[in-house]
PDB file of C-alpha atoms in Angstrom:
ATOM      1  CA  UNK A  23       5.787  65.090 -40.382  1.00 94.00           C
ATOM      2  CA  UNK A  24       6.579  61.388 -40.550  1.00 96.00           C
ATOM      3  CA  UNK A  25       3.750  59.599 -38.798  1.00 97.00           C
ATOM      4  CA  UNK A  26       1.885  56.295 -38.541  1.00 98.00           C
ATOM      5  CA  UNK A  27      -1.704  56.058 -37.355  1.00 98.00           C
ATOM      6  CA  UNK A  28      -3.324  52.706 -36.640  1.00 98.00           C
ATOM      7  CA  UNK A  29      -7.036  52.005 -36.575  1.00 98.00           C
ATOM      8  CA  UNK A  30      -9.463  49.111 -36.706  1.00 98.00           C
ATOM      9  CA  UNK A  31      -9.012  47.568 -33.296  1.00 98.00           C
ATOM     10  CA  UNK A  32     -11.886  46.576 -31.073  1.00 98.00           C
ATOM     11  CA  UNK A  33     -13.653  43.761 -29.238  1.00 98.00           C
ATOM     12  CA  UNK A  34     -14.195  40.603 -31.266  1.00 98.00           C
ATOM     13  CA  UNK A  35     -15.314  37.101 -30.415  1.00 98.00           C
ATOM     14  CA  UNK A  36     -12.971  34.159 -30.627  1.00 98.00           C
ATOM     15  CA  UNK A  37     -12.910  32.769 -34.151  1.00 98.00           C
ATOM     16  CA  UNK A  38     -13.798  36.120 -35.665  1.00 98.00           C
ATOM     17  CA  UNK A  39     -11.922  38.387 -38.059  1.00 98.00           C
ATOM     18  CA  UNK A  40     -10.652  41.944 -37.905  1.00 98.00           C
ATOM     19  CA  UNK A  41      -8.668  44.171 -40.244  1.00 98.00           C
ATOM     20  CA  UNK A  42      -6.235  46.691 -38.851  1.00 98.00           C
ATOM     21  CA  UNK A  43      -5.095  49.705 -40.847  1.00 98.00           C
ATOM     22  CA  UNK A  44      -1.935  51.774 -40.592  1.00 98.00           C
ATOM     23  CA  UNK A  45      -1.974  55.078 -42.421  1.00 98.00           C
ATOM     24  CA  UNK A  46       1.359  56.687 -43.142  1.00 98.00           C
ATOM     25  CA  UNK A  47       2.196  60.322 -43.723  1.00 97.00           C
ATOM     26  CA  UNK A  48       5.473  62.020 -44.542  1.00 97.00           C
ATOM     27  CA  UNK A  49       6.910  59.049 -46.430  1.00 96.00           C
ATOM     28  CA  UNK A  50       5.894  56.390 -48.965  1.00 96.00           C
ATOM     29  CA  UNK A  51       5.204  52.967 -47.489  1.00 96.00           C
ATOM     30  CA  UNK A  52       6.006  51.088 -50.687  1.00 94.00           C
ATOM     31  CA  UNK A  53       9.592  52.366 -50.518  1.00 93.00           C
ATOM     32  CA  UNK A  54      10.032  50.848 -47.076  1.00 95.00           C
ATOM     33  CA  UNK A  55       9.614  47.592 -45.224  1.00 96.00           C
ATOM     34  CA  UNK A  56       6.634  47.884 -42.863  1.00 98.00           C
ATOM     35  CA  UNK A  57       5.924  45.722 -39.822  1.00 98.00           C
ATOM     36  CA  UNK A  58       3.307  44.947 -37.233  1.00 98.00           C
ATOM     37  CA  UNK A  59       4.357  44.403 -33.614  1.00 98.00           C
ATOM     38  CA  UNK A  60       2.003  43.494 -30.778  1.00 98.00           C
ATOM     39  CA  UNK A  61       2.017  43.609 -27.010  1.00 98.00           C
ATOM     40  CA  UNK A  62      -0.350  41.575 -24.859  1.00 98.00           C
ATOM     41  CA  UNK A  63      -1.488  43.312 -21.656  1.00 97.00           C
ATOM     42  CA  UNK A  64       1.356  43.328 -19.149  1.00 97.00           C
ATOM     43  CA  UNK A  65       3.649  41.401 -21.499  1.00 98.00           C
ATOM     44  CA  UNK A  66       6.567  42.139 -23.778  1.00 98.00           C
ATOM     45  CA  UNK A  67       6.694  43.133 -27.413  1.00 98.00           C
ATOM     46  CA  UNK A  68       6.247  40.487 -30.100  1.00 98.00           C
ATOM     47  CA  UNK A  69       7.078  40.879 -33.776  1.00 98.00           C
ATOM     48  CA  UNK A  70       4.127  39.769 -35.909  1.00 98.00           C
ATOM     49  CA  UNK A  71       4.718  40.418 -39.588  1.00 98.00           C
ATOM     50  CA  UNK A  72       6.591  42.391 -42.236  1.00 98.00           C
ATOM     51  CA  UNK A  73       5.923  43.405 -45.826  1.00 97.00           C
ATOM     52  CA  UNK A  74       8.911  44.253 -47.964  1.00 96.00           C
ATOM     53  CA  UNK A  75       9.070  46.946 -50.607  1.00 93.00           C
ATOM     54  CA  UNK A  76       8.985  44.172 -53.241  1.00 93.00           C
ATOM     55  CA  UNK A  77       5.747  42.876 -51.600  1.00 95.00           C
ATOM     56  CA  UNK A  78       7.369  39.806 -50.069  1.00 96.00           C
ATOM     57  CA  UNK A  79       5.766  39.000 -46.703  1.00 98.00           C
ATOM     58  CA  UNK A  80       6.825  37.143 -43.559  1.00 98.00           C
ATOM     59  CA  UNK A  81       5.057  36.121 -40.356  1.00 98.00           C
ATOM     60  CA  UNK A  82       5.723  34.955 -36.831  1.00 97.00           C
ATOM     61  CA  UNK A  83       4.870  31.287 -36.336  1.00 97.00           C
ATOM     62  CA  UNK A  84       2.149  32.286 -33.873  1.00 97.00           C
ATOM     63  CA  UNK A  85       0.092  33.997 -36.602  1.00 98.00           C
ATOM     64  CA  UNK A  86       1.179  32.229 -39.792  1.00 98.00           C
ATOM     65  CA  UNK A  87      -1.789  31.026 -41.785  1.00 98.00           C
ATOM     66  CA  UNK A  88      -4.219  33.248 -39.872  1.00 98.00           C
ATOM     67  CA  UNK A  89      -2.901  36.791 -40.420  1.00 98.00           C
ATOM     68  CA  UNK A  90      -2.171  38.506 -43.731  1.00 98.00           C
ATOM     69  CA  UNK A  91      -0.220  41.725 -44.181  1.00 98.00           C
ATOM     70  CA  UNK A  92      -0.856  43.852 -47.245  1.00 98.00           C
ATOM     71  CA  UNK A  93      -0.682  47.435 -48.450  1.00 98.00           C
ATOM     72  CA  UNK A  94      -2.509  49.888 -50.671  1.00 97.00           C
ATOM     73  CA  UNK A  95      -0.034  52.214 -52.349  1.00 96.00           C
ATOM     74  CA  UNK A  96      -2.745  54.651 -53.430  1.00 97.00           C
ATOM     75  CA  UNK A  97      -3.818  55.109 -49.815  1.00 98.00           C
ATOM     76  CA  UNK A  98      -0.284  54.834 -48.385  1.00 98.00           C
ATOM     77  CA  UNK A  99      -1.719  52.366 -45.919  1.00 98.00           C
ATOM     78  CA  UNK A 100      -0.638  48.996 -44.547  1.00 98.00           C
ATOM     79  CA  UNK A 101      -3.169  46.433 -43.364  1.00 98.00           C
ATOM     80  CA  UNK A 102      -3.213  43.408 -41.120  1.00 98.00           C
ATOM     81  CA  UNK A 103      -6.066  41.018 -41.819  1.00 98.00           C
ATOM     82  CA  UNK A 104      -6.548  38.822 -38.779  1.00 98.00           C
ATOM     83  CA  UNK A 105      -8.673  35.680 -39.106  1.00 98.00           C
ATOM     84  CA  UNK A 106      -9.492  32.843 -36.713  1.00 98.00           C
ATOM     85  CA  UNK A 107      -8.740  35.104 -33.786  1.00 98.00           C
ATOM     86  CA  UNK A 108      -7.904  33.574 -30.427  1.00 98.00           C
ATOM     87  CA  UNK A 109      -7.864  34.925 -26.888  1.00 97.00           C
ATOM     88  CA  UNK A 110      -4.060  34.963 -27.022  1.00 98.00           C
ATOM     89  CA  UNK A 111      -4.201  37.467 -29.889  1.00 98.00           C
ATOM     90  CA  UNK A 112      -5.496  40.055 -27.425  1.00 98.00           C
ATOM     91  CA  UNK A 113      -2.920  42.838 -27.569  1.00 98.00           C
ATOM     92  CA  UNK A 114      -2.057  46.363 -28.524  1.00 98.00           C
ATOM     93  CA  UNK A 115      -1.012  46.243 -32.169  1.00 98.00           C
ATOM     94  CA  UNK A 116       1.644  48.674 -33.322  1.00 98.00           C
ATOM     95  CA  UNK A 117       2.579  49.509 -36.875  1.00 98.00           C
ATOM     96  CA  UNK A 118       6.261  50.292 -37.394  1.00 98.00           C
ATOM     97  CA  UNK A 119       8.499  51.349 -40.235  1.00 97.00           C
ATOM     98  CA  UNK A 120      11.685  49.404 -40.774  1.00 96.00           C
ATOM     99  CA  UNK A 121      14.654  51.737 -40.891  1.00 92.00           C
ATOM    100  CA  UNK A 122      16.751  52.268 -44.004  1.00 90.00           C
ATOM    101  CA  UNK A 123      20.091  54.045 -43.770  1.00 86.00           C
ATOM    102  CA  UNK A 124      21.165  56.945 -45.951  1.00 85.00           C
ATOM    103  CA  UNK A 125      22.479  54.495 -48.557  1.00 87.00           C
ATOM    104  CA  UNK A 126      19.071  52.851 -48.759  1.00 85.00           C
ATOM    105  CA  UNK A 127      20.047  49.633 -46.996  1.00 87.00           C
ATOM    106  CA  UNK A 128      17.539  48.107 -44.611  1.00 88.00           C
ATOM    107  CA  UNK A 129      18.781  48.015 -41.054  1.00 85.00           C
ATOM    108  CA  UNK A 130      16.143  45.524 -39.804  1.00 92.00           C
ATOM    109  CA  UNK A 131      15.180  47.853 -36.980  1.00 95.00           C
ATOM    110  CA  UNK A 132      12.038  49.861 -36.382  1.00 97.00           C
ATOM    111  CA  UNK A 133      12.412  53.619 -36.523  1.00 95.00           C
ATOM    112  CA  UNK A 134       8.886  55.030 -36.661  1.00 97.00           C
ATOM    113  CA  UNK A 135       6.066  53.688 -34.496  1.00 98.00           C
ATOM    114  CA  UNK A 136       2.369  54.374 -34.396  1.00 98.00           C
ATOM    115  CA  UNK A 137       0.483  54.778 -31.133  1.00 97.00           C
ATOM    116  CA  UNK A 138      -1.186  51.405 -31.491  1.00 98.00           C
ATOM    117  CA  UNK A 139      -4.695  50.004 -31.731  1.00 98.00           C
ATOM    118  CA  UNK A 140      -6.109  47.605 -29.139  1.00 98.00           C
ATOM    119  CA  UNK A 141      -7.560  44.247 -30.108  1.00 98.00           C
ATOM    120  CA  UNK A 142      -9.498  42.280 -27.527  1.00 98.00           C
ATOM    121  CA  UNK A 143     -10.616  38.751 -28.343  1.00 98.00           C
ATOM    122  CA  UNK A 144     -13.282  37.405 -26.043  1.00 97.00           C
ATOM    123  CA  UNK A 145     -13.621  33.687 -25.491  1.00 88.00           C
TER     124      UNK A 145
ATOM    125  CA  UNK B  28      13.082  27.221 -31.017  1.00 87.00           C
ATOM    126  CA  UNK B  29      15.470  30.118 -30.605  1.00 92.00           C
ATOM    127  CA  UNK B  30      14.776  32.552 -27.792  1.00 97.00           C
ATOM    128  CA  UNK B  31      16.250  36.035 -27.379  1.00 98.00           C
ATOM    129  CA  UNK B  32      17.285  36.476 -23.762  1.00 98.00           C
ATOM    130  CA  UNK B  33      17.392  39.614 -21.624  1.00 98.00           C
ATOM    131  CA  UNK B  34      17.743  40.216 -17.903  1.00 98.00           C
ATOM    132  CA  UNK B  35      14.193  40.481 -16.486  1.00 98.00           C
ATOM    133  CA  UNK B  36      15.174  43.373 -14.253  1.00 98.00           C
ATOM    134  CA  UNK B  37      18.068  45.610 -13.373  1.00 98.00           C
ATOM    135  CA  UNK B  38      18.615  48.549 -11.075  1.00 97.00           C
ATOM    136  CA  UNK B  39      21.011  51.467 -11.269  1.00 98.00           C
ATOM    137  CA  UNK B  40      21.721  54.442  -9.062  1.00 97.00           C
ATOM    138  CA  UNK B  41      21.171  57.938 -10.424  1.00 97.00           C
ATOM    139  CA  UNK B  42      24.335  58.976 -12.227  1.00 97.00           C
ATOM    140  CA  UNK B  43      25.525  55.404 -12.463  1.00 98.00           C
ATOM    141  CA  UNK B  44      26.258  53.178 -15.437  1.00 98.00           C
ATOM    142  CA  UNK B  45      24.351  50.050 -16.384  1.00 98.00           C
ATOM    143  CA  UNK B  46      24.789  47.530 -19.177  1.00 98.00           C
ATOM    144  CA  UNK B  47      21.822  45.488 -20.361  1.00 98.00           C
ATOM    145  CA  UNK B  48      22.452  42.455 -22.541  1.00 98.00           C
ATOM    146  CA  UNK B  49      20.691  40.602 -25.331  1.00 98.00           C
ATOM    147  CA  UNK B  50      21.644  37.015 -26.021  1.00 98.00           C
ATOM    148  CA  UNK B  51      20.490  33.897 -27.793  1.00 98.00           C
ATOM    149  CA  UNK B  52      19.330  30.672 -26.194  1.00 96.00           C
ATOM    150  CA  UNK B  53      21.578  28.963 -28.693  1.00 93.00           C
ATOM    151  CA  UNK B  54      24.576  30.635 -30.271  1.00 94.00           C
ATOM    152  CA  UNK B  55      26.230  34.026 -30.173  1.00 97.00           C
ATOM    153  CA  UNK B  56      24.925  37.421 -31.170  1.00 98.00           C
ATOM    154  CA  UNK B  57      26.954  39.228 -33.807  1.00 97.00           C
ATOM    155  CA  UNK B  58      26.482  42.331 -35.908  1.00 97.00           C
ATOM    156  CA  UNK B  59      24.907  40.084 -38.546  1.00 96.00           C
ATOM    157  CA  UNK B  60      21.808  39.973 -36.359  1.00 97.00           C
ATOM    158  CA  UNK B  61      21.439  43.781 -36.670  1.00 97.00           C
ATOM    159  CA  UNK B  62      20.740  44.174 -32.944  1.00 98.00           C
ATOM    160  CA  UNK B  63      18.493  47.104 -32.068  1.00 98.00           C
ATOM    161  CA  UNK B  64      17.220  48.513 -28.783  1.00 98.00           C
ATOM    162  CA  UNK B  65      13.963  50.163 -27.733  1.00 98.00           C
ATOM    163  CA  UNK B  66      12.767  51.994 -24.649  1.00 98.00           C
ATOM    164  CA  UNK B  67       9.150  51.818 -23.532  1.00 98.00           C
ATOM    165  CA  UNK B  68       7.361  53.497 -20.658  1.00 97.00           C
ATOM    166  CA  UNK B  69       3.914  52.310 -19.532  1.00 94.00           C
ATOM    167  CA  UNK B  70       1.109  53.244 -21.883  1.00 94.00           C
ATOM    168  CA  UNK B  71       3.461  54.536 -24.562  1.00 97.00           C
ATOM    169  CA  UNK B  72       4.664  53.231 -27.876  1.00 98.00           C
ATOM    170  CA  UNK B  73       8.269  52.057 -27.982  1.00 98.00           C
ATOM    171  CA  UNK B  74      11.013  54.537 -28.740  1.00 98.00           C
ATOM    172  CA  UNK B  75      13.939  53.488 -30.891  1.00 97.00           C
ATOM    173  CA  UNK B  76      17.322  53.950 -29.216  1.00 98.00           C
ATOM    174  CA  UNK B  77      19.925  51.977 -31.152  1.00 98.00           C
ATOM    175  CA  UNK B  78      19.966  50.159 -34.487  1.00 96.00           C
ATOM    176  CA  UNK B  79      22.560  48.109 -36.322  1.00 95.00           C
ATOM    177  CA  UNK B  80      24.375  47.299 -33.060  1.00 97.00           C
ATOM    178  CA  UNK B  81      25.676  50.748 -32.198  1.00 97.00           C
ATOM    179  CA  UNK B  82      24.030  53.529 -34.232  1.00 96.00           C
ATOM    180  CA  UNK B  83      21.941  55.910 -32.163  1.00 97.00           C
ATOM    181  CA  UNK B  84      18.554  56.841 -33.526  1.00 95.00           C
ATOM    182  CA  UNK B  85      17.888  60.500 -34.205  1.00 93.00           C
ATOM    183  CA  UNK B  86      17.591  62.543 -31.022  1.00 96.00           C
ATOM    184  CA  UNK B  87      18.884  59.844 -28.688  1.00 97.00           C
ATOM    185  CA  UNK B  88      21.455  61.234 -26.247  1.00 97.00           C
ATOM    186  CA  UNK B  89      24.965  59.840 -26.304  1.00 96.00           C
ATOM    187  CA  UNK B  90      24.422  58.468 -22.788  1.00 97.00           C
ATOM    188  CA  UNK B  91      22.980  55.480 -24.642  1.00 98.00           C
ATOM    189  CA  UNK B  92      25.412  53.277 -26.527  1.00 98.00           C
ATOM    190  CA  UNK B  93      25.281  49.873 -28.141  1.00 98.00           C
ATOM    191  CA  UNK B  94      27.925  47.233 -28.618  1.00 98.00           C
ATOM    192  CA  UNK B  95      28.721  43.547 -28.802  1.00 98.00           C
ATOM    193  CA  UNK B  96      30.098  42.248 -25.517  1.00 97.00           C
ATOM    194  CA  UNK B  97      31.331  38.709 -25.727  1.00 95.00           C
ATOM    195  CA  UNK B  98      28.536  36.683 -27.281  1.00 97.00           C
ATOM    196  CA  UNK B  99      25.758  39.192 -26.626  1.00 98.00           C
ATOM    197  CA  UNK B 100      24.561  42.569 -27.790  1.00 98.00           C
ATOM    198  CA  UNK B 101      24.683  45.214 -25.101  1.00 98.00           C
ATOM    199  CA  UNK B 102      23.050  48.522 -24.292  1.00 98.00           C
ATOM    200  CA  UNK B 103      24.993  50.746 -21.937  1.00 98.00           C
ATOM    201  CA  UNK B 104      23.458  53.735 -20.192  1.00 98.00           C
ATOM    202  CA  UNK B 105      25.937  56.106 -18.592  1.00 98.00           C
ATOM    203  CA  UNK B 106      24.921  58.821 -16.157  1.00 98.00           C
ATOM    204  CA  UNK B 107      21.524  57.230 -15.531  1.00 97.00           C
ATOM    205  CA  UNK B 108      18.677  59.622 -14.960  1.00 97.00           C
ATOM    206  CA  UNK B 109      15.320  59.156 -13.269  1.00 97.00           C
ATOM    207  CA  UNK B 110      13.477  59.234 -16.575  1.00 96.00           C
ATOM    208  CA  UNK B 111      15.578  56.317 -17.854  1.00 97.00           C
ATOM    209  CA  UNK B 112      13.391  54.127 -15.660  1.00 98.00           C
ATOM    210  CA  UNK B 113      11.619  52.113 -18.377  1.00 98.00           C
ATOM    211  CA  UNK B 114      11.362  48.760 -20.045  1.00 98.00           C
ATOM    212  CA  UNK B 115      14.099  48.055 -22.574  1.00 98.00           C
ATOM    213  CA  UNK B 116      13.754  45.608 -25.436  1.00 98.00           C
ATOM    214  CA  UNK B 117      16.235  44.284 -27.924  1.00 98.00           C
ATOM    215  CA  UNK B 118      15.421  42.908 -31.363  1.00 98.00           C
ATOM    216  CA  UNK B 119      17.514  40.525 -33.419  1.00 98.00           C
ATOM    217  CA  UNK B 120      17.052  39.879 -37.111  1.00 97.00           C
ATOM    218  CA  UNK B 121      17.058  36.094 -37.507  1.00 96.00           C
ATOM    219  CA  UNK B 122      17.090  36.013 -41.297  1.00 93.00           C
ATOM    220  CA  UNK B 123      14.402  34.882 -43.740  1.00 93.00           C
ATOM    221  CA  UNK B 124      12.343  37.931 -42.864  1.00 94.00           C
ATOM    222  CA  UNK B 125      11.981  37.036 -39.183  1.00 97.00           C
ATOM    223  CA  UNK B 126      12.699  39.377 -36.282  1.00 97.00           C
ATOM    224  CA  UNK B 127      12.610  38.362 -32.638  1.00 98.00           C
ATOM    225  CA  UNK B 128      12.143  40.528 -29.569  1.00 98.00           C
ATOM    226  CA  UNK B 129      13.782  39.755 -26.282  1.00 98.00           C
ATOM    227  CA  UNK B 130      11.572  39.468 -23.241  1.00 98.00           C
ATOM    228  CA  UNK B 131      12.556  42.936 -22.066  1.00 98.00           C
ATOM    229  CA  UNK B 132      14.418  44.332 -19.074  1.00 98.00           C
ATOM    230  CA  UNK B 133      12.671  46.461 -16.477  1.00 98.00           C
ATOM    231  CA  UNK B 134      15.180  49.106 -15.397  1.00 98.00           C
ATOM    232  CA  UNK B 135      14.766  50.782 -12.046  1.00 98.00           C
ATOM    233  CA  UNK B 136      16.683  53.955 -11.203  1.00 97.00           C
ATOM    234  CA  UNK B 137      17.029  54.295  -7.437  1.00 92.00           C
TER     235      UNK B 137
END
């Protein structure tokens, strides 16, 4: 079964660091683009970051310079290292796979989602 | 700074048809933005409905369709059902690795 499972969330003080993990099963993360998306309580979804199959990475302006996305092929896991956390980073963090069509072309849409892990930053 | 715009709320009668839109604060949406649509109910992860403008994700009923209408992407729901009452989000690919979500539309079926 194709599945994503996030972990690593919790309560952290402002200025602190946290690393989120996203374990994949049923497919190989290094063959796909993988993203993190977050949702603050009562708010909409916000794209955070992506790591391409060639290891290129991109970030939303709101987290650039503070967050780092990475992966471990041997563990089939994607990570989000979050430093210098702020109250506004409080959110549910979802891991998502970026869809590729049958020809292998990236469709820049998210097709598989994890259930999310909650990060709460206290000020 | 570019913003992806969506109607904050919409209502539809059971069995009716509704079209939600996804625009840009500056410029027009085209297929080059790879518009996609997601449905989310409270406490749940998003569910993918449409990608690449008009391709339904696996298992999505054909009551859901995507298109470009004028200068916006659109999600049309025909024969609305009670369990279509959800938040709907669009995503546009802005290039250079960046994706942007719209603010979401809260759909009420009543």
